[in-house]
Short mmCIF file of C-alpha atoms (C1' of nucleotides) in Angstrom, two decimals:
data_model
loop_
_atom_site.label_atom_id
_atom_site.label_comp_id
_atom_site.label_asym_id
_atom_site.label_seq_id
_atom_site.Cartn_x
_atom_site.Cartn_y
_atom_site.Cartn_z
CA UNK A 820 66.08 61.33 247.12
CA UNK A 821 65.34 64.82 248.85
CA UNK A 822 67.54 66.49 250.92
CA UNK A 823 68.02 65.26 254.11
CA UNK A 824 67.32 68.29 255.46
CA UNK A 825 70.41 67.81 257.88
CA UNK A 826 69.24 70.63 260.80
CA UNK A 827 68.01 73.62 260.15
CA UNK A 828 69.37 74.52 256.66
CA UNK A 829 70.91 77.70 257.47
CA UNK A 830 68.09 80.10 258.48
CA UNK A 831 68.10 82.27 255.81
CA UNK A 832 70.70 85.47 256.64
CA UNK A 833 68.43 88.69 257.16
CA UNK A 834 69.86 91.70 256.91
CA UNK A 835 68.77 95.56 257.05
CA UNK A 836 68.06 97.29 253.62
CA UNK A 837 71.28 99.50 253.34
CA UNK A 838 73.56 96.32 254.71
CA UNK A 839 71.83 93.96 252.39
CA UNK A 840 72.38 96.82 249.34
CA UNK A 841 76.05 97.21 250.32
CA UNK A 842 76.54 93.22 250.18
CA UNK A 843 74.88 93.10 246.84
CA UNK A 844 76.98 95.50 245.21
CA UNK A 845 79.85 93.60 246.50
CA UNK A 846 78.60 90.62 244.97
CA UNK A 847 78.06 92.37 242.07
CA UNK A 848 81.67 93.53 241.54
CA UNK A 849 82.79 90.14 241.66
CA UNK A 850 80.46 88.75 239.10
CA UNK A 851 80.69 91.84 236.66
CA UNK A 852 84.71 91.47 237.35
CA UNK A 853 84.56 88.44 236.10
CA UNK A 854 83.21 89.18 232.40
CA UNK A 855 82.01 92.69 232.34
CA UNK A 856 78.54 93.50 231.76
CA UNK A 857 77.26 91.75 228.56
CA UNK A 858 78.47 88.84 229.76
CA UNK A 859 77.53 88.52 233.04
CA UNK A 860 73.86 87.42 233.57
CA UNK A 861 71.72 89.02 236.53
CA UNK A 862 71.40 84.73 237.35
CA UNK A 863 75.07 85.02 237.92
CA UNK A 864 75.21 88.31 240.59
CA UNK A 865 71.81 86.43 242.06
CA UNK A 866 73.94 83.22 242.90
CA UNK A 867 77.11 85.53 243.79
CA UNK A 868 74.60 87.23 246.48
CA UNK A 869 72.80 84.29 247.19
CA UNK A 870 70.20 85.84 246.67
CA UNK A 871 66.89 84.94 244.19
CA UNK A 872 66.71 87.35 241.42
CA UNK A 873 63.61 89.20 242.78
CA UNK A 874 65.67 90.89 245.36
CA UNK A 875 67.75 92.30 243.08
CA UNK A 876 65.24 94.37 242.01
CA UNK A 877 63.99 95.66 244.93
CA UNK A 878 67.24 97.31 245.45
CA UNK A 879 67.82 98.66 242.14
CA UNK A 880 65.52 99.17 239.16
CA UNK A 881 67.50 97.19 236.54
CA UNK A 882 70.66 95.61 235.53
CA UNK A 883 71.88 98.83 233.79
CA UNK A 884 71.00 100.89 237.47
CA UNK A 885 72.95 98.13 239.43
CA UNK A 886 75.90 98.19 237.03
CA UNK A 887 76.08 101.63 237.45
CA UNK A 888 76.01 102.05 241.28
CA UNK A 889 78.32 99.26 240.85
CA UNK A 890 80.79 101.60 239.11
CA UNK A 891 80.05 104.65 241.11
CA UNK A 892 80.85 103.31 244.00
CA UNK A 893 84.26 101.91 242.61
CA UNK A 894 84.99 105.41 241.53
CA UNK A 895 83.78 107.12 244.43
CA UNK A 896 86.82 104.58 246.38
CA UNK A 897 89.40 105.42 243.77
CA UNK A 898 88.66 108.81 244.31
CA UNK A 899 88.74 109.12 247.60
CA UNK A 900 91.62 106.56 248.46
CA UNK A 901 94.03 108.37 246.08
CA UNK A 902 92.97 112.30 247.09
CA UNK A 903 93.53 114.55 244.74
CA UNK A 904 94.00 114.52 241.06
CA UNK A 905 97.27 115.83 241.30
CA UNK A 906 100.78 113.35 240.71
CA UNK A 907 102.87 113.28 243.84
CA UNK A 908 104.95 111.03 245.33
CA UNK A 909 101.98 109.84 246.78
CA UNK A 910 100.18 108.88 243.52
CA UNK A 911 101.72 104.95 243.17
CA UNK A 912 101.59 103.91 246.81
CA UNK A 913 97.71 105.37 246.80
CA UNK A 914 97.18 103.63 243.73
CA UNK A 915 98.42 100.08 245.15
CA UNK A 916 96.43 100.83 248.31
CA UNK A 917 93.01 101.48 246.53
CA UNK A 918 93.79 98.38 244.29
CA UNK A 919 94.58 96.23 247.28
CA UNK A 920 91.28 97.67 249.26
CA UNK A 921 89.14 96.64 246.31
CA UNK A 922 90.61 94.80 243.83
CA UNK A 923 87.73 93.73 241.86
CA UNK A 924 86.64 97.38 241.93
CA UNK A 925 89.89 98.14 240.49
CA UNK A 926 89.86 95.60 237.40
CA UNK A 927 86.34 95.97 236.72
CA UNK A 928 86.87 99.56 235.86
CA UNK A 929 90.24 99.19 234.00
CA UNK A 930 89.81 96.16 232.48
CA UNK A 931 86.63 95.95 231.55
CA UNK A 932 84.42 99.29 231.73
CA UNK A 933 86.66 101.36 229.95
CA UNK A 934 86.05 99.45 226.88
CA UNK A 935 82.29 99.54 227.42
CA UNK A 936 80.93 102.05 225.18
CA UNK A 937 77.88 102.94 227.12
CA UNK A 938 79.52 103.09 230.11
CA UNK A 939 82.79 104.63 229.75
CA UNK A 940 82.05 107.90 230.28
CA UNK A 941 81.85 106.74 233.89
CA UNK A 942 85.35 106.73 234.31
CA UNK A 943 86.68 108.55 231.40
CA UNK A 944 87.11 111.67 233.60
CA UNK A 945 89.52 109.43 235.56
CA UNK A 946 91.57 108.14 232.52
CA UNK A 947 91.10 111.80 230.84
CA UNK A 948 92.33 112.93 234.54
CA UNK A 949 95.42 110.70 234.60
CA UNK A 950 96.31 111.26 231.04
CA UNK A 951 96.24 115.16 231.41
CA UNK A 952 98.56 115.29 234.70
CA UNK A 953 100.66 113.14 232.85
CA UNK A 954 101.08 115.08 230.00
CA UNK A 955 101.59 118.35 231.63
CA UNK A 956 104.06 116.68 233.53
CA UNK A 957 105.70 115.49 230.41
CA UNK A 958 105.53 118.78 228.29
CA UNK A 959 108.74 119.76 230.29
CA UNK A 960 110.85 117.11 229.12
CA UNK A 961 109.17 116.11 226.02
CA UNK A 962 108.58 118.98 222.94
CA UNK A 963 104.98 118.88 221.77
CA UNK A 964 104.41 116.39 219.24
CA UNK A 965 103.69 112.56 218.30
CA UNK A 966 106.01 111.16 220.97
CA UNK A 967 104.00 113.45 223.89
CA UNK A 968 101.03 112.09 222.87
CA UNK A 969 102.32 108.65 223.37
CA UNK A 970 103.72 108.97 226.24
CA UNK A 971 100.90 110.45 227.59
CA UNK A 972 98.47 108.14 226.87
CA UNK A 973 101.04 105.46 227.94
CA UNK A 974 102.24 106.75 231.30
CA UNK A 975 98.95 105.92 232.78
CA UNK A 976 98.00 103.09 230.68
CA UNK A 977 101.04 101.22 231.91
CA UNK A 978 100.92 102.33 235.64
CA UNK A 979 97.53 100.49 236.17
CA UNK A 980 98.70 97.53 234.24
CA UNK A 981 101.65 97.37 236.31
CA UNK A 982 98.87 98.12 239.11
CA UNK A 983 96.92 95.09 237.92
CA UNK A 984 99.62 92.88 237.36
CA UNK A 985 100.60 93.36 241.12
CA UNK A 986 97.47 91.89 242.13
CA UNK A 987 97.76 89.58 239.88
CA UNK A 988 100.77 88.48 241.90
CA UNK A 989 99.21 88.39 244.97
CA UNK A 990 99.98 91.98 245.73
CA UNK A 991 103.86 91.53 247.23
CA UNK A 992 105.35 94.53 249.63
CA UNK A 993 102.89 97.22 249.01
CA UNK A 994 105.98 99.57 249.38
CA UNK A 995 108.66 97.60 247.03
CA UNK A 996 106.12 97.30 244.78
CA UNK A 997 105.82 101.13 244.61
CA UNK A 998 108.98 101.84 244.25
CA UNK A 999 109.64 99.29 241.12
CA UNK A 1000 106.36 101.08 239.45
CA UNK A 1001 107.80 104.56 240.17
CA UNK A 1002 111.21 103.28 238.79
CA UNK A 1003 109.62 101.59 235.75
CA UNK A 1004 107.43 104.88 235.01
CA UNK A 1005 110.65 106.61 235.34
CA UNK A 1006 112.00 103.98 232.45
CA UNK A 1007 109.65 104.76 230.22
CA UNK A 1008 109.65 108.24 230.41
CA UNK A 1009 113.58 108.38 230.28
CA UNK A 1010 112.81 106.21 226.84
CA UNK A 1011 110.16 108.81 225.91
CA UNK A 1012 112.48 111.48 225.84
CA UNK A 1013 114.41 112.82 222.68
CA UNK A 1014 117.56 111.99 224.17
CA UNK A 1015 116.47 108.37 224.26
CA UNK A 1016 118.32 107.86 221.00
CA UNK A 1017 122.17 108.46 222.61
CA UNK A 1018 121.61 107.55 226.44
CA UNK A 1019 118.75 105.16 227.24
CA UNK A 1020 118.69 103.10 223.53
CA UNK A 1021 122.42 102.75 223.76
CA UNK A 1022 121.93 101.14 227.36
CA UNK A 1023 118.94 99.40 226.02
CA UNK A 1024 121.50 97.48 223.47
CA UNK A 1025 124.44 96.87 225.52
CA UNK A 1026 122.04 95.24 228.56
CA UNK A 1027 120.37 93.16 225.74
CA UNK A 1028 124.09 92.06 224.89
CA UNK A 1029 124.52 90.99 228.13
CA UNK A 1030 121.12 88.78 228.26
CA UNK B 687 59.54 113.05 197.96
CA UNK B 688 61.56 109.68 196.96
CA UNK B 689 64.78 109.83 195.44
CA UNK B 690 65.46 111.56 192.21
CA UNK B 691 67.07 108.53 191.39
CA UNK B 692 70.92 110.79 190.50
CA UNK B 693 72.32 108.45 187.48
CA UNK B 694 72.48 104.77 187.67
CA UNK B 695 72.69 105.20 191.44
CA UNK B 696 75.94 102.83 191.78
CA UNK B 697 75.74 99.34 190.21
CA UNK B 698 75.93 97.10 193.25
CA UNK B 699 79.61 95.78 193.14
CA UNK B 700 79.18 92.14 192.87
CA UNK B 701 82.05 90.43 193.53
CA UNK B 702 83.02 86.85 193.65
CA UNK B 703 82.84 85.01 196.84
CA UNK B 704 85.97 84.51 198.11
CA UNK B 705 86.64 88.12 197.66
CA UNK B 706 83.29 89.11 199.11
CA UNK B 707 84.48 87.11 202.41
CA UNK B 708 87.15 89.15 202.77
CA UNK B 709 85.22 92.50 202.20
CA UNK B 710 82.83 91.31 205.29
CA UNK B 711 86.02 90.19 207.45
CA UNK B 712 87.40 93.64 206.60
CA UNK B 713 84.28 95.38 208.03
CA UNK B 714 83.23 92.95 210.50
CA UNK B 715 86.81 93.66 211.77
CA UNK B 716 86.00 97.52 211.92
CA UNK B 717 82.79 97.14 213.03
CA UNK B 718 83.87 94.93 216.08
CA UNK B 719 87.32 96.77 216.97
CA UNK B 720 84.98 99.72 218.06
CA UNK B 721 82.89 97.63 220.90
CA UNK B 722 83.77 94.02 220.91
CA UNK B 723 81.57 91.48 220.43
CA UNK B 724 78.20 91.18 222.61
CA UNK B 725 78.16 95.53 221.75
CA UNK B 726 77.80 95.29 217.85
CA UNK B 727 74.65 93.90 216.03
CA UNK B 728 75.24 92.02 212.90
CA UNK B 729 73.48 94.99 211.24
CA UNK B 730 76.24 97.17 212.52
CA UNK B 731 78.88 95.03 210.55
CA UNK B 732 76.34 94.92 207.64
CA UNK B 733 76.15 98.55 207.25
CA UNK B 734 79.76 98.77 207.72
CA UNK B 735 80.14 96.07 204.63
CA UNK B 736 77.88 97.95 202.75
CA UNK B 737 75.47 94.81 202.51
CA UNK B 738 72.38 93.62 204.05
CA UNK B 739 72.18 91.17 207.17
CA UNK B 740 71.07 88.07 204.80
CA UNK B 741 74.39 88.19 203.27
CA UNK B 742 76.19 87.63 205.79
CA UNK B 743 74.63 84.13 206.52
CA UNK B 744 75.28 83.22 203.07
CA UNK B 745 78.86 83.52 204.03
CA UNK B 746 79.21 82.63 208.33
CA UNK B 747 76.59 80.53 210.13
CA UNK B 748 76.43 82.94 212.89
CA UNK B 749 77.94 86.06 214.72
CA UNK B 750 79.66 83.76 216.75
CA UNK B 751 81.35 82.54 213.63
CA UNK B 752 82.15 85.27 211.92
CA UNK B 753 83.44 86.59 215.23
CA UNK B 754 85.80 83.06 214.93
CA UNK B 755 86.89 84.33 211.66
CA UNK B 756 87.69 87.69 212.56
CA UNK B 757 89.55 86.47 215.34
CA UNK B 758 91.20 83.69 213.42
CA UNK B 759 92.21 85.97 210.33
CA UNK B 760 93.94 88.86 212.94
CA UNK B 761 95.98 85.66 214.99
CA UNK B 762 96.93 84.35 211.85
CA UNK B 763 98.25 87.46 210.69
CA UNK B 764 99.68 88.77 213.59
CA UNK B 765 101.56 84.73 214.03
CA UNK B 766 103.08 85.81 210.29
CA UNK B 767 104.54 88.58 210.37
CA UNK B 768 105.91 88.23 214.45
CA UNK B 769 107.58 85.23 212.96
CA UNK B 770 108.21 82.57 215.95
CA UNK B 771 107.61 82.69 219.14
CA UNK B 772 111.03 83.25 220.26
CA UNK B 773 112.01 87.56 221.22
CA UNK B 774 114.82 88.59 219.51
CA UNK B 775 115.97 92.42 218.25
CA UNK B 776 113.38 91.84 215.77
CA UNK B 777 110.25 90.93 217.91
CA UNK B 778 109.41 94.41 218.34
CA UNK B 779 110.01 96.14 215.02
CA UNK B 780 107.91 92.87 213.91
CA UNK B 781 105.05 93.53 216.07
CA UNK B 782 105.12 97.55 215.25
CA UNK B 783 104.95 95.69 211.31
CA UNK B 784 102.16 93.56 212.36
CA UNK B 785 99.72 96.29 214.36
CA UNK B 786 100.60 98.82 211.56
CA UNK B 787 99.31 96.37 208.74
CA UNK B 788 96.22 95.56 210.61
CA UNK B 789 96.03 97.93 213.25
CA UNK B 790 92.15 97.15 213.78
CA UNK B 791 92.67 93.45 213.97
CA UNK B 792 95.31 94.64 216.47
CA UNK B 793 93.36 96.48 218.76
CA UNK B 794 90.63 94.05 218.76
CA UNK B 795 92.47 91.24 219.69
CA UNK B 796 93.92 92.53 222.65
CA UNK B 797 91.88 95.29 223.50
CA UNK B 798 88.24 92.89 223.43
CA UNK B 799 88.85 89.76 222.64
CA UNK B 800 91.59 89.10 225.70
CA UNK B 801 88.85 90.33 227.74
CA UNK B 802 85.85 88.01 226.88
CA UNK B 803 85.14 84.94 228.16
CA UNK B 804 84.02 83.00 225.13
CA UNK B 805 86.72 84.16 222.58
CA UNK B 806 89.39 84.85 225.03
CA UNK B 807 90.73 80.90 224.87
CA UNK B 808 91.63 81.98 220.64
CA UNK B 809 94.47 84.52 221.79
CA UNK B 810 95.54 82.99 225.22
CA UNK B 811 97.79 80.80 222.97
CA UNK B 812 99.72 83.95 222.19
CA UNK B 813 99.34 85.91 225.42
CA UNK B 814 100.28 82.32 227.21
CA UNK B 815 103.34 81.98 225.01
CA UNK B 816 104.36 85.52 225.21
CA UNK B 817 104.57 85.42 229.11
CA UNK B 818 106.19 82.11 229.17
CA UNK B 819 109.34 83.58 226.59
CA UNK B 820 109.26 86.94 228.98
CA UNK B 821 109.49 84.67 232.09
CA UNK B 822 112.47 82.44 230.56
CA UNK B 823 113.98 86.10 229.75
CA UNK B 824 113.48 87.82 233.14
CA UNK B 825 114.54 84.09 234.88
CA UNK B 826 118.47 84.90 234.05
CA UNK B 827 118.12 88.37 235.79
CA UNK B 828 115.05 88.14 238.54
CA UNK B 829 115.01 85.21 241.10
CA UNK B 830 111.53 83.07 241.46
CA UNK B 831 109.06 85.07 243.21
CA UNK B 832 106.40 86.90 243.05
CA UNK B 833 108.52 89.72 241.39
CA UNK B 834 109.25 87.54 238.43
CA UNK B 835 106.01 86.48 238.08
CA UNK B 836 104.99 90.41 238.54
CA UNK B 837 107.29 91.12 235.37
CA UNK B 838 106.79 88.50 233.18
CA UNK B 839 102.76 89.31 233.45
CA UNK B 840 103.69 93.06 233.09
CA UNK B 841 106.85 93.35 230.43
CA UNK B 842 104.31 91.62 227.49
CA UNK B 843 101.32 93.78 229.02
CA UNK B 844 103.17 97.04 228.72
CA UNK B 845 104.59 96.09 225.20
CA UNK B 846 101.12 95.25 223.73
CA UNK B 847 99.90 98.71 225.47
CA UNK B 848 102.94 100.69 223.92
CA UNK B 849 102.12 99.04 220.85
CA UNK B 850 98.27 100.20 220.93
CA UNK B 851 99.44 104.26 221.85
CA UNK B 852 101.64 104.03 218.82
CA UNK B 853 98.55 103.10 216.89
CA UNK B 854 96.92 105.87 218.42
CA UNK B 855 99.42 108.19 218.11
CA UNK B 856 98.98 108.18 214.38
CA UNK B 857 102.19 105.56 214.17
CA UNK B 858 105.04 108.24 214.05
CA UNK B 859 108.36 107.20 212.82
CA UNK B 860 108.48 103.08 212.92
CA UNK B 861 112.07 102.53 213.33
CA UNK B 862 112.37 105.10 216.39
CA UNK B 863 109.32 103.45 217.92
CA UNK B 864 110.65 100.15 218.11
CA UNK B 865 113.66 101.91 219.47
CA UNK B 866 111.67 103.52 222.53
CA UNK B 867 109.82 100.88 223.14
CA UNK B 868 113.00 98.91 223.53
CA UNK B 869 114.39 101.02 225.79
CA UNK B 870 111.22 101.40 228.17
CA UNK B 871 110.98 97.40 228.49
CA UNK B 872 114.38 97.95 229.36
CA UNK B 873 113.28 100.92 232.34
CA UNK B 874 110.61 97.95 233.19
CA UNK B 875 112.87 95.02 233.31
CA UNK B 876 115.52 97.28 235.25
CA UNK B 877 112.80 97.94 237.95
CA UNK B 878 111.73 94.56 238.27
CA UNK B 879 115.04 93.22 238.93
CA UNK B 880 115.97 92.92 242.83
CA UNK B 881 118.83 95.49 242.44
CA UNK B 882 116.05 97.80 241.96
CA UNK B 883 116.01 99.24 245.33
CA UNK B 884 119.86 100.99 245.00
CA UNK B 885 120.39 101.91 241.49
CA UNK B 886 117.11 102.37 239.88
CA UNK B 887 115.20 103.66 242.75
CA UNK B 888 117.76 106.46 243.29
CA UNK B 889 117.85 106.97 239.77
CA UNK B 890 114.05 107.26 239.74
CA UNK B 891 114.56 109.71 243.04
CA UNK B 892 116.67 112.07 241.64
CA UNK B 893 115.00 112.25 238.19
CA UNK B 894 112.04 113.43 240.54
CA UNK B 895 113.69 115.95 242.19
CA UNK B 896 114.90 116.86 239.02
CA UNK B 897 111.41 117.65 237.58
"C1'" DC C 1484 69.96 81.46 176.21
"C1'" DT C 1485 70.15 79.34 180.37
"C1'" DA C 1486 71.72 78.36 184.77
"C1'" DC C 1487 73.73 79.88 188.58
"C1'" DA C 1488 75.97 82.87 191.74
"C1'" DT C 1489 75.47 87.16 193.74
"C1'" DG C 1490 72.73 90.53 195.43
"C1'" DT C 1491 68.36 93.43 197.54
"C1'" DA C 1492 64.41 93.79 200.39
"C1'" DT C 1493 61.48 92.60 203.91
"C1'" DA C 1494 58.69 89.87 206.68
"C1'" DC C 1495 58.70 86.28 209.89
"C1'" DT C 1496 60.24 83.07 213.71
"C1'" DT C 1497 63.08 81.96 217.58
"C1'" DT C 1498 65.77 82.74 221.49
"C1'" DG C 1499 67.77 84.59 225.41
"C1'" DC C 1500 67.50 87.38 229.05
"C1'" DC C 1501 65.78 91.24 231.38
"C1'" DT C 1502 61.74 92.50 233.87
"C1'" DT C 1503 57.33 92.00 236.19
"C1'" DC C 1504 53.93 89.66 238.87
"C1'" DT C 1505 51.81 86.66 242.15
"C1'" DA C 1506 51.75 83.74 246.14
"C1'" DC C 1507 53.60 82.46 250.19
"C1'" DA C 1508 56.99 82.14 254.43
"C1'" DA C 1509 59.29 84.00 258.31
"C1'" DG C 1510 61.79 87.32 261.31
"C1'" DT C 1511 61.18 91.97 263.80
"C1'" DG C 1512 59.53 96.13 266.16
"C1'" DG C 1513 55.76 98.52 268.33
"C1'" DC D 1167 49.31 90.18 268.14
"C1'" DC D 1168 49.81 92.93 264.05
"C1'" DA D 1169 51.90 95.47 260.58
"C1'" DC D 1170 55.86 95.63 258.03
"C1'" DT D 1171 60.08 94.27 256.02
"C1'" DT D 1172 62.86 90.86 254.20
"C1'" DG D 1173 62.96 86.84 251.99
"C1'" DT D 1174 61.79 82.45 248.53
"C1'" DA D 1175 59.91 80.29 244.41
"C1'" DG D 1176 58.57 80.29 240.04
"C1'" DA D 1177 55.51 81.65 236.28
"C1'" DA D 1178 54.70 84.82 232.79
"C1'" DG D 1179 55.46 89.03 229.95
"C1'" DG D 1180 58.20 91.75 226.79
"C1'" DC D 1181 61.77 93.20 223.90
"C1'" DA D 1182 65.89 93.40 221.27
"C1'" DA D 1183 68.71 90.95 218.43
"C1'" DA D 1184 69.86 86.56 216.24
"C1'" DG D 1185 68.50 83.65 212.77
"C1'" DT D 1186 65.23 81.92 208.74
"C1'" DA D 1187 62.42 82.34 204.73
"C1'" DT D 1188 60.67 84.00 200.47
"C1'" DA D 1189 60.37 86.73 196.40
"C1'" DC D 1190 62.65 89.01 193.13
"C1'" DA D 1191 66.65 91.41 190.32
"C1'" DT D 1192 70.96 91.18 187.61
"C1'" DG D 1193 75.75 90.16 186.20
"C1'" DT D 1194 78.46 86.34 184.28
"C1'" DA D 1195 80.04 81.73 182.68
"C1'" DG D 1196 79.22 77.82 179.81
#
DNA sequence: CTACATGTATACTTTGCCTTCTACAAGTGG
DNA sequence: CCACTTGTAGAAGGCAAAGTATACATGTAG
């Protein structure tokens, strides 16, 4: 009824601390990708490592400590992969590039840890970031107001989507896929704008008429 | 040192049960909006019902269920006033309707519940059926692909999210909302479509320059 | 008046999961 | 060979939050 045993039974991969640390927090993205933090059990990052739980904590002092460094480093490859804070032409392709490098970096922070309340301030300089840019990018076209506001908070909201959906999808044409988020951003601005009621709402109808 | 005891200190509304279930599913709605599930105690929804934790049980078997209800409650209410599942002119004035009458039901749905794992299955129905009238939709314009598939994950995504920074931006002017909104699914659906790369991406070019 | 539904208050039990500890095995560098 | 690191396996502790129990108070309907 026991194993077999059939050879040697793989013979247990050793690795260095810092390698073994860096594969752990890989394995730790997945899991926490999968269900964010409540939900994911440090049983379930221990299997993703294959790894026994004990090791876990000889890398980091607890779950909360491992979550964290889990998030930092996601960050800290945002950051760096998309330079600067500032909105160029750059911004969308850098975006799809440090989605496509780690992509369950990517949705763990937007789609889960950004609703975590004790962890949000992790990357609520990003989203604050983001939303700010856009918004000064926005005054010029858009007069202070309710509308700003919502575009400004939307802007961003709907680039990652868009970001995440493209994963989703199995990340098609890094480049046509920037250029259909920079023309969709540029949709929703056009329909943020106080002219939206004559040009873009009047287009809006007639290509609905002709669906 | 204990209270002077000011008056008859309120009376302890009693109410009857039925209405008393709706009090807690009014808080409990509240109270989970802010963090989701696993993040809020039951004593956080009992403070926010005004009632202690052994009430609670005398209306919902567990978190889990009252969680159900919540859940259940905000579906069917959202199902109501949307109407059917089919996206007409009215789909979106319907859904700014729906999030404005229970705008924490709203968020909560979409903003936690999509997201975990054990209550997500309650509003896939809707997200499922959303995508699958947006891909019918986007079929007559976009060829199968990864594109399509791209769109008709993103075009509900970015509605829902539009939706949500009305909400937050204190629901300004109902009628014009549904308007813009329109018009940037429109801007989306225009840069999903495979003429993309001539008219909307020069559009989107010179609007750049233009900024 | 009486019975019951609604409510408070608080102490207690249970459970799940994080966290710690101990014992042992095996590869690696000096 | 020896010290040290990396690893397994599993038991046991601890704590926060869910869930249960009991005693008592008070409107309200029959």
């Amino acid at each position: 009824m026991s194993k077999p045993d059939a050879g040697p039974a793989e013979p247990v991969r050793r690795m260095r601390r810092a390698e073994r640390r860096e594969q752990i927090l890989d394995a730790a993205t997945r899991a926490f990708a999968r269900a964010g933090y409540a939900a994911t059990g440090l049983d379930n990052i221990a299997a993703e490592a294959e790894l026994t739980r004990a090791m876990l904590y000889r890398h980091f002092d607890s779950k909360a400590a491992l979550y964290r460094a889990v998030l930092d480093r996601a960050c800290a490859r945002l950051a760096e992969a998309t330079g600067g804070d500032d909105y160029d032409d750059d911004a969308i392709p850098a975006l799809l590039r440090a989605a496509g490098a780690d992509p369950d970096g990517f949705r763990l922070l937007f789609r889960h840890a950004a609703r975590e309340p004790d962890f949000r301030e992790l990357i609520d300089t990003i989203t604050d970031a983001s939303r700010e840019v856009a918004r000064r990018n926005l005054a010029r076209r858009i007069p202070a107001g309710p509308w700003l506001d919502w575009a400004a908070n939307l802007v961003p909201a709907f680039t990652l989507e868009a970001v995440i959906a493209w994963l989703d999808a199995d990340r098609p044409d890094p480049e046509q896929a920037a250029a259909r988020i920079a023309a969709a951003v540029h949709g929703v601005i056009a329909a943020a704008q106080p002219a939206a009621q004559s040009a873009v709402l009047s287009a809006g109808l007639s290509a609905r008429e002709a669906s």
